[in-house]
PDB file of C-alpha atoms in Angstrom:
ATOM      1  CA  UNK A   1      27.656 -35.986  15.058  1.00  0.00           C
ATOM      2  CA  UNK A   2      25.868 -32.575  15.174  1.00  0.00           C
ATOM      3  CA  UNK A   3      22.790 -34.331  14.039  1.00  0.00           C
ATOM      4  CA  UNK A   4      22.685 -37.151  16.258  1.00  0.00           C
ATOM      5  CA  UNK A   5      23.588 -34.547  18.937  1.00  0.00           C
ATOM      6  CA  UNK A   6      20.103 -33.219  18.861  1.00  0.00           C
ATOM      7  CA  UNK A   7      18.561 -30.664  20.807  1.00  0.00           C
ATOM      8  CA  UNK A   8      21.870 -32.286  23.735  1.00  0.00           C
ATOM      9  CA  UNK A   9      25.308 -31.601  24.243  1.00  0.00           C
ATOM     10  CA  UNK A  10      28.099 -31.976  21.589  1.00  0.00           C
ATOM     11  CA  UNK A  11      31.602 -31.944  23.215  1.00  0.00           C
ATOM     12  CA  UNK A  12      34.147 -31.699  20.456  1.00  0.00           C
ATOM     13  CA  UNK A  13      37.766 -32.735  21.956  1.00  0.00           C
ATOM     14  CA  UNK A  14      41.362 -31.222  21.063  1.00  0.00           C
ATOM     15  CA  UNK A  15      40.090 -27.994  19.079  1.00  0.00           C
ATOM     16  CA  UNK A  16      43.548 -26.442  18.825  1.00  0.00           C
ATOM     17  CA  UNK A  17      44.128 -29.531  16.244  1.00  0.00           C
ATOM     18  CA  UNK A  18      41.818 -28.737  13.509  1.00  0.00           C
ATOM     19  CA  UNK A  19      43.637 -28.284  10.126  1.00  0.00           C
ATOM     20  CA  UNK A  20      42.611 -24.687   8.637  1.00  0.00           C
ATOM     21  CA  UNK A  21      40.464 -26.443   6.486  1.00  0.00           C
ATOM     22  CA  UNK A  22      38.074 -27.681   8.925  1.00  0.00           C
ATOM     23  CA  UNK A  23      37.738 -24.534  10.940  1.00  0.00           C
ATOM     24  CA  UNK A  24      36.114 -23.020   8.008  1.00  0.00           C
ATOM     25  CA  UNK A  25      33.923 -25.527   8.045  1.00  0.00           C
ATOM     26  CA  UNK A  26      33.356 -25.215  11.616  1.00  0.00           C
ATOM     27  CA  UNK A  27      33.053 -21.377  11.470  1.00  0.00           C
ATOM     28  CA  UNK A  28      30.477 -21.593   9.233  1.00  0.00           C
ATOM     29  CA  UNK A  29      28.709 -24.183  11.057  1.00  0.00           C
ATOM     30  CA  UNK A  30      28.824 -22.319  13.811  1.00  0.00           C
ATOM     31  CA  UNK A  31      27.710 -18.788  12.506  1.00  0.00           C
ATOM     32  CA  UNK A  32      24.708 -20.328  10.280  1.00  0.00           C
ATOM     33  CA  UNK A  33      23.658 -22.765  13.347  1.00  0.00           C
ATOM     34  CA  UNK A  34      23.140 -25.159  10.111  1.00  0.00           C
ATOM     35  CA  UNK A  35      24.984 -28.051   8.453  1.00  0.00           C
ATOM     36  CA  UNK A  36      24.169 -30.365   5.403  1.00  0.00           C
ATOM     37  CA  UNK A  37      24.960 -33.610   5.341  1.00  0.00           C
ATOM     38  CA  UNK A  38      28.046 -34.999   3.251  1.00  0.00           C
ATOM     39  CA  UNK A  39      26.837 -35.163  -0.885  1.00  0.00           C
ATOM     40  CA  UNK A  40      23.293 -33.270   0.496  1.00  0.00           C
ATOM     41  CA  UNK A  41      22.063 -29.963  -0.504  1.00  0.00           C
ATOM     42  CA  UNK A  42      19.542 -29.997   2.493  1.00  0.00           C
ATOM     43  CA  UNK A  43      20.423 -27.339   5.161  1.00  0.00           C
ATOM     44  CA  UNK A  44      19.806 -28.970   9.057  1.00  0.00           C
ATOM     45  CA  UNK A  45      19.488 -26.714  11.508  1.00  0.00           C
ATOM     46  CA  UNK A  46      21.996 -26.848  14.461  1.00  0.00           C
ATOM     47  CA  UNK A  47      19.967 -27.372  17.804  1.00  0.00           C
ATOM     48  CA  UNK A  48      22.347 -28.738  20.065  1.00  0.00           C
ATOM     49  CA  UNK A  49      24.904 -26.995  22.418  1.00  0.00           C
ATOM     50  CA  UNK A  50      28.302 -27.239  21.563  1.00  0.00           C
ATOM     51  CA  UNK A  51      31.625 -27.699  24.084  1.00  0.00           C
ATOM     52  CA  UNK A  52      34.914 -27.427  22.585  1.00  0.00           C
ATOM     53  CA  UNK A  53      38.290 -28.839  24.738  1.00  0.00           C
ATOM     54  CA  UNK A  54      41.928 -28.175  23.548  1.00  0.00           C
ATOM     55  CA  UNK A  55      45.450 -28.517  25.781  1.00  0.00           C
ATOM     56  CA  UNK A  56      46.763 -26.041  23.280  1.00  0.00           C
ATOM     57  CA  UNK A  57      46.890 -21.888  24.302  1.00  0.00           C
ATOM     58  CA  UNK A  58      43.876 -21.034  21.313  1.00  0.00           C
ATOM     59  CA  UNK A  59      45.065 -17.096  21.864  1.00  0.00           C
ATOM     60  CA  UNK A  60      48.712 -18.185  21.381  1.00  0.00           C
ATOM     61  CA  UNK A  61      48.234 -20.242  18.072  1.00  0.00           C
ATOM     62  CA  UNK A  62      45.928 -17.225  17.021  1.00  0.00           C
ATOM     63  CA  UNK A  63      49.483 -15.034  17.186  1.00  0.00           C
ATOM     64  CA  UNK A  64      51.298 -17.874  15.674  1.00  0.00           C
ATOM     65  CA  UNK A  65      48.362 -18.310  12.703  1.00  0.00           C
ATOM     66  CA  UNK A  66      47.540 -21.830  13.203  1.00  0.00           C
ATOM     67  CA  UNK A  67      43.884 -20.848  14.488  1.00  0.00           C
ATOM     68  CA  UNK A  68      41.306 -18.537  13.003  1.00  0.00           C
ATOM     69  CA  UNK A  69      40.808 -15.214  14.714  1.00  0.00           C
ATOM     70  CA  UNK A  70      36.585 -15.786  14.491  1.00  0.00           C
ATOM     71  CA  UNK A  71      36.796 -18.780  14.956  1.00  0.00           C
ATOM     72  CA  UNK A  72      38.579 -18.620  18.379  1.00  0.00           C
ATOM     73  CA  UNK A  73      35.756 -15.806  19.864  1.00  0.00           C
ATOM     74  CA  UNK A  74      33.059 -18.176  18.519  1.00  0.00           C
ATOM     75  CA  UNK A  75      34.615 -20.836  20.891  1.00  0.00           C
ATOM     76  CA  UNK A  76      35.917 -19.197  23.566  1.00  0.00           C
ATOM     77  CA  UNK A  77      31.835 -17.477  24.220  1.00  0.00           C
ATOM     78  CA  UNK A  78      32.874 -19.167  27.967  1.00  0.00           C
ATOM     79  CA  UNK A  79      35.627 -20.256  28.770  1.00  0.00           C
ATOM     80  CA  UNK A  80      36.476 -22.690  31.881  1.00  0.00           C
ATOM     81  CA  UNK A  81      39.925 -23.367  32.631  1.00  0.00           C
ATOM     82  CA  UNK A  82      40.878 -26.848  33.884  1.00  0.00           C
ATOM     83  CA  UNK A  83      43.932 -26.934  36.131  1.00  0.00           C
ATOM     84  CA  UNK A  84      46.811 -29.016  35.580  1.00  0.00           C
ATOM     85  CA  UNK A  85      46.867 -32.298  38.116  1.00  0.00           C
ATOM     86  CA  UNK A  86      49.625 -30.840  39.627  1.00  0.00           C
ATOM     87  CA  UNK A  87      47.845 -27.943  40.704  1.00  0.00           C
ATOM     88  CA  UNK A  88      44.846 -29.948  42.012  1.00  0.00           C
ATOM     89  CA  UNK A  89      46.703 -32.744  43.779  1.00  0.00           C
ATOM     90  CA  UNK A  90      43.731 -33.668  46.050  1.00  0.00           C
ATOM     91  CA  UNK A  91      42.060 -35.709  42.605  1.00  0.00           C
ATOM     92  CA  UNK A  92      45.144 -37.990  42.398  1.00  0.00           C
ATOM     93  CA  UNK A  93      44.056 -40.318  45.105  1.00  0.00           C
ATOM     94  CA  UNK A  94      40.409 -40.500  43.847  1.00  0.00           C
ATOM     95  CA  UNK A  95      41.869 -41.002  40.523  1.00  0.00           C
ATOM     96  CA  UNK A  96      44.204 -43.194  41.389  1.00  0.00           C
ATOM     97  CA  UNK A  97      41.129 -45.713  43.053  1.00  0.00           C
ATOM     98  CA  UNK A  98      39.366 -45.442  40.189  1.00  0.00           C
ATOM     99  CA  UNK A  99      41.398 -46.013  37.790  1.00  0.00           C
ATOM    100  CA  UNK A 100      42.573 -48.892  40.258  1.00  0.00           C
ATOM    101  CA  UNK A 101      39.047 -50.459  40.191  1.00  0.00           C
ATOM    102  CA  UNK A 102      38.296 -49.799  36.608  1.00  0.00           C
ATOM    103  CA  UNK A 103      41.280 -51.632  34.824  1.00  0.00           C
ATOM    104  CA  UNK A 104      41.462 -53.968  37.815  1.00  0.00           C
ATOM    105  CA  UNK A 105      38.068 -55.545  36.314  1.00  0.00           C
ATOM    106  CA  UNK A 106      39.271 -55.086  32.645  1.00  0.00           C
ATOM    107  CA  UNK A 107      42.148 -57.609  33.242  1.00  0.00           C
ATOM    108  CA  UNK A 108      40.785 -59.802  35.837  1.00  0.00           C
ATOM    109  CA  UNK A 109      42.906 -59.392  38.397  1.00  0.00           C
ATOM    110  CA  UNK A 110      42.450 -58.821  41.850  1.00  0.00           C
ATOM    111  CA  UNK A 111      44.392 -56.050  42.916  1.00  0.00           C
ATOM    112  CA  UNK A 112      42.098 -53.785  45.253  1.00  0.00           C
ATOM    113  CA  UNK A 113      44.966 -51.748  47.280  1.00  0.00           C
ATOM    114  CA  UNK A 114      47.681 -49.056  46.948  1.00  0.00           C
ATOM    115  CA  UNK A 115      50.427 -49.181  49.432  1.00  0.00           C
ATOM    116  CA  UNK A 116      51.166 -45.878  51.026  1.00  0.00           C
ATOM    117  CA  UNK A 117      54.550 -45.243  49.881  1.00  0.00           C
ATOM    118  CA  UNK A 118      52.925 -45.502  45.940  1.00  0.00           C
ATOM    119  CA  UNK A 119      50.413 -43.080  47.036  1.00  0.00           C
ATOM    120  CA  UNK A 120      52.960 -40.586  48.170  1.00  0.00           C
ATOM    121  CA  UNK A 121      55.158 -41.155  45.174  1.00  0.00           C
ATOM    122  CA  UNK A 122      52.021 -40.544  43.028  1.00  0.00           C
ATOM    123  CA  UNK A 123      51.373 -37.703  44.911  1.00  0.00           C
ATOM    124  CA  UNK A 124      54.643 -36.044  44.282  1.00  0.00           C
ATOM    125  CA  UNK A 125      54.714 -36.880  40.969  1.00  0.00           C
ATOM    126  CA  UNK A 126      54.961 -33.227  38.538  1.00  0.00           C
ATOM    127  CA  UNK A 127      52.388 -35.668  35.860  1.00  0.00           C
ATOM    128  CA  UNK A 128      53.195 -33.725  33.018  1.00  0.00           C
ATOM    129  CA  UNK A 129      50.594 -35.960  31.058  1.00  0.00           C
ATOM    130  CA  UNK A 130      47.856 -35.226  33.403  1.00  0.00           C
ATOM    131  CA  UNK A 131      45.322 -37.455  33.933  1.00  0.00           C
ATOM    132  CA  UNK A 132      46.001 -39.071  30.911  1.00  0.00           C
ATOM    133  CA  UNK A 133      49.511 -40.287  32.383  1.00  0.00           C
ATOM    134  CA  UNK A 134      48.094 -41.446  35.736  1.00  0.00           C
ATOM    135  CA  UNK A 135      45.502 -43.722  34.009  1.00  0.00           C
ATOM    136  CA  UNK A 136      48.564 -44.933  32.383  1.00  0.00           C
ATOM    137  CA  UNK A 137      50.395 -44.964  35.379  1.00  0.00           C
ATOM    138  CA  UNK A 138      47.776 -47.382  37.263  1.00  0.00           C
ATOM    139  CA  UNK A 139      47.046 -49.252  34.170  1.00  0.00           C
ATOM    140  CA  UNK A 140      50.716 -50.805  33.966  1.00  0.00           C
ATOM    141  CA  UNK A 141      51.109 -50.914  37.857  1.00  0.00           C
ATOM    142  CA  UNK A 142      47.844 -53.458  37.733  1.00  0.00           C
ATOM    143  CA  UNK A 143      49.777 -55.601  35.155  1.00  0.00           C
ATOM    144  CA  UNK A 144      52.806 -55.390  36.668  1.00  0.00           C
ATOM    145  CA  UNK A 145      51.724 -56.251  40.108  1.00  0.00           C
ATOM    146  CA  UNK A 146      52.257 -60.203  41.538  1.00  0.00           C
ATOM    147  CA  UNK A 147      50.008 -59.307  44.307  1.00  0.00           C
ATOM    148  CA  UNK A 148      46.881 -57.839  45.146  1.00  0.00           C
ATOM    149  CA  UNK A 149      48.526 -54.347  45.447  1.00  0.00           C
ATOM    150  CA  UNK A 150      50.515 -51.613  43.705  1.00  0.00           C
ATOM    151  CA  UNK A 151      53.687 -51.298  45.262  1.00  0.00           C
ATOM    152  CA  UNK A 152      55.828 -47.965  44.720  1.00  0.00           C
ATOM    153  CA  UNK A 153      58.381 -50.785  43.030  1.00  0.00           C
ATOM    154  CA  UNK A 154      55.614 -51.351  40.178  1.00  0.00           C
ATOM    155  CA  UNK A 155      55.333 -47.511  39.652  1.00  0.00           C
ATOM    156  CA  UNK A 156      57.569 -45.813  36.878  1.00  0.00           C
ATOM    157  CA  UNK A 157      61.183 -46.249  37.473  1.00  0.00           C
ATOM    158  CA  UNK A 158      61.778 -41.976  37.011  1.00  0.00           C
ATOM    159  CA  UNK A 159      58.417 -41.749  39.182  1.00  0.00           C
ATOM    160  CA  UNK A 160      60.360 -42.994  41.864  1.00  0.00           C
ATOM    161  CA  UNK A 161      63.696 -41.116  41.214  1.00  0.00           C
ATOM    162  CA  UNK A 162      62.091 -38.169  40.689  1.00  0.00           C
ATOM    163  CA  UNK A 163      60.275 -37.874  44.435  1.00  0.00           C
ATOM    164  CA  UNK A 164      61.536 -40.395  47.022  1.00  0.00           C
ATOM    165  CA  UNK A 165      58.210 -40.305  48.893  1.00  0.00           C
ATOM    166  CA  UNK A 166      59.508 -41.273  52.675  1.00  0.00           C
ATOM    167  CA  UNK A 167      56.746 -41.456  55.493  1.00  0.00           C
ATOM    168  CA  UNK A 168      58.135 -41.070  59.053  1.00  0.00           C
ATOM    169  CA  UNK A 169      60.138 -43.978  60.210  1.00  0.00           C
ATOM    170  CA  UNK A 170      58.514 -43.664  63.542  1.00  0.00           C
ATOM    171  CA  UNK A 171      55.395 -45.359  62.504  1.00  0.00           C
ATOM    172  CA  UNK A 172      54.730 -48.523  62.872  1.00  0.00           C
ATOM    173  CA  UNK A 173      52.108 -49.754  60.694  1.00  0.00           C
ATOM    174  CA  UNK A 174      50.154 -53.151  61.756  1.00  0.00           C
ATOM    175  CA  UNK A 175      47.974 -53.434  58.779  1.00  0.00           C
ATOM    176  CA  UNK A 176      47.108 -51.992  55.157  1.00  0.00           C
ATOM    177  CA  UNK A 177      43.988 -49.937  56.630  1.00  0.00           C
ATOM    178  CA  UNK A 178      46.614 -48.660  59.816  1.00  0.00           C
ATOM    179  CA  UNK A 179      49.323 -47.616  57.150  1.00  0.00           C
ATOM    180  CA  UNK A 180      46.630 -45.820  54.954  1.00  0.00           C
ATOM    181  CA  UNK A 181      44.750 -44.204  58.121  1.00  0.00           C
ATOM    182  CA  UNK A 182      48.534 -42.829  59.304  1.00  0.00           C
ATOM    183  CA  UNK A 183      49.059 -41.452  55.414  1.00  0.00           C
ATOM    184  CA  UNK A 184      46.065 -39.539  55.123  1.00  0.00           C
ATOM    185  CA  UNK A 185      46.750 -38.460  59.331  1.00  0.00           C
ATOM    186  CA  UNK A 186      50.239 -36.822  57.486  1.00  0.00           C
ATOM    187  CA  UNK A 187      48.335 -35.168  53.991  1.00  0.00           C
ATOM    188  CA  UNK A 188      45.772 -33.444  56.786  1.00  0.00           C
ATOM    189  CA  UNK A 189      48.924 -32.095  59.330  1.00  0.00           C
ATOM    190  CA  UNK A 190      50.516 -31.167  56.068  1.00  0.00           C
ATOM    191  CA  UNK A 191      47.462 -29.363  54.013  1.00  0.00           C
ATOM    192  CA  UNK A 192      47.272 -27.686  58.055  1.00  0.00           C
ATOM    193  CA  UNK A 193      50.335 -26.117  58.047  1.00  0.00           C
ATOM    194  CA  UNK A 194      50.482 -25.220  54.198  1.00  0.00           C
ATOM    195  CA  UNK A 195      47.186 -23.278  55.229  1.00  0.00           C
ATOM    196  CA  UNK A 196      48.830 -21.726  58.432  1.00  0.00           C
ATOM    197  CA  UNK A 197      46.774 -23.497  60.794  1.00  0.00           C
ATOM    198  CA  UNK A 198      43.591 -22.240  59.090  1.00  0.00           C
ATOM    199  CA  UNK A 199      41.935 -25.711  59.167  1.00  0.00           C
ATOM    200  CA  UNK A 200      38.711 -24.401  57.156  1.00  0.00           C
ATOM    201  CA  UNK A 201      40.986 -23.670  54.282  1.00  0.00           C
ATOM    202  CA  UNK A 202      42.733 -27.135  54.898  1.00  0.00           C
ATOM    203  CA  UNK A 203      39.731 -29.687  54.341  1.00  0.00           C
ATOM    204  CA  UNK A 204      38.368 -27.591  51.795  1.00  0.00           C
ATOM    205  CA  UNK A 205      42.121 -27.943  49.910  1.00  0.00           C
ATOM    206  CA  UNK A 206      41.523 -31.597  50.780  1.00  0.00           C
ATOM    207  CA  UNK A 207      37.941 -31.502  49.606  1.00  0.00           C
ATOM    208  CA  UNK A 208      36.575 -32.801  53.440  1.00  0.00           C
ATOM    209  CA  UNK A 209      34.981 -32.170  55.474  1.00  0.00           C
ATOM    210  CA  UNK A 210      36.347 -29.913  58.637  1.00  0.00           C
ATOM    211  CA  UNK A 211      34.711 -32.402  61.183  1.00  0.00           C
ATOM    212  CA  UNK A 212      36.857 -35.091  59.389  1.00  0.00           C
ATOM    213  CA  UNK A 213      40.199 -33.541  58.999  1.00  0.00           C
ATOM    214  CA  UNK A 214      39.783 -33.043  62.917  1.00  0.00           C
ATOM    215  CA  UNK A 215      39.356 -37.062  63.624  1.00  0.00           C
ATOM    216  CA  UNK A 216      42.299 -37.274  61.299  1.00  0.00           C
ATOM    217  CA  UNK A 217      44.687 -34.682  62.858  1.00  0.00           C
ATOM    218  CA  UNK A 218      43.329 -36.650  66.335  1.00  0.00           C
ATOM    219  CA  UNK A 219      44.040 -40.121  65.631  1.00  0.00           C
ATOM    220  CA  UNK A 220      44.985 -42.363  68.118  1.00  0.00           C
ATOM    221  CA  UNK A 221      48.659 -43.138  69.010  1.00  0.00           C
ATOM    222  CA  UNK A 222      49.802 -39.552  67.978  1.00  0.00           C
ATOM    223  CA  UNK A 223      51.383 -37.203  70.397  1.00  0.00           C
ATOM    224  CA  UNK A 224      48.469 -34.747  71.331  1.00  0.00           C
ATOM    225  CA  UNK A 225      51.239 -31.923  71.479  1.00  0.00           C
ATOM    226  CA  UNK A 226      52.603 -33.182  68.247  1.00  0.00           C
ATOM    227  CA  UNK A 227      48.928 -32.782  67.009  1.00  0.00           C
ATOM    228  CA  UNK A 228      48.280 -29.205  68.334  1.00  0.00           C
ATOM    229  CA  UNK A 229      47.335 -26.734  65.777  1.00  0.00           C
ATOM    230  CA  UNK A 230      46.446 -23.378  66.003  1.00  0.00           C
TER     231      UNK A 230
END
């Protein structure tokens, strides 16, 4: 891998896994900028630029002995810290949709929408498996489904005891696209008032636009009072 990486980009996944044995053999890899090829004397020099990814608290296992001191500050030259999906809840729909279209092609099945009770559910949702878990999530919803949608029936059964997604009984939904236009209506009043009324800060939580959050918040058949924000 290091050699077909080139003079490119090497990401090397789950780095808090390595036995002890192999980060010596990464340390040294790493310190010489060199490798040799498995039964080869022949030193190659290291060219490319490597990215390392781990779940796993590197400083922690350091204290706990499972990961090389040198190692770790070779790694960790820059680190970029990746928040949870529950701390970035404004990728779940996008996620969702993709993952939606992506295994919707894989098994040949044409399921193209998400209610908006699901999406609220999947919202909610603590994902303590990340992104990982909402692939998953999607993945078995698509097989699951009779229809061409995933309902918030063919989500998880603790998904759905664990946040009873309700959106206001006053709405009256006509269609999929008036249902879905009234759901993301209710995540821009809400991302509003978690902001306290600074609407700026609210589309860039929702990562839109401010001239779209404010056709959102002014969507026809809403009170305008209802609507008001500071």
């Amino acid at each position: 891998y290091f050699e077909e990486a080139g003079e490119g980009t090497l990401l090397l996944d789950e780095i808090g896994e390595l036995s002890t044995h192999t980060q010596v053999k990464l340390l040294r890899v790493l310190q010489q900028r060199e490798f040799m090829r498995l039964g080869s004397g022949t030193a190659i020099p290291l060219r490319a630029r490597v990215l390392f990814a781990t779940n796993r608290n590197l400083k922690q296992l350091v204290a706990e002995g499972a990961f090389r001191e040198d190692l770790y500050y070779r790694v960790n030259v820059v680190g970029i810290h990746s928040q949870p999906l529950r701390e970035r809840r404004e990728d779940i729909a996008p996620l969702a949709w993709h993952f939606l279209a992506a295994y919707a092609r894989s098994y040949r099945k044409s399921v193209a929408n998400i209610e908006p009770e699901a999406l609220a559910l999947l919202g909610e949702y603590p994902w303590p498996g990340n992104v990982r878990e909402l692939e998953n999530v999607i993945q078995s919803a698509i097989i699951l489904t009779d229809d061409d949608t995933i309902h918030a029936s063919t989500l998880p059964e603790e998904m759905q005891q664990a946040g009873p997604a309700r959106l206001p009984d006053a709405l009256q939904w006509s269609s999929f696209e008036a249902r879905l236009r009234d759901y993301k209506t209710k995540l821009a009043l809400d991302a509003v008032k978690e902001c306290n009324g600074n609407k700026t800060l609210a589309a860039q939580s929702l990562s839109i636009s401010r001239t779209y959050l404010h056709r959102l918040i002014r969507e026809p058949g809403e009170d305008a009072q209802a609507l008001q924000v500071a």
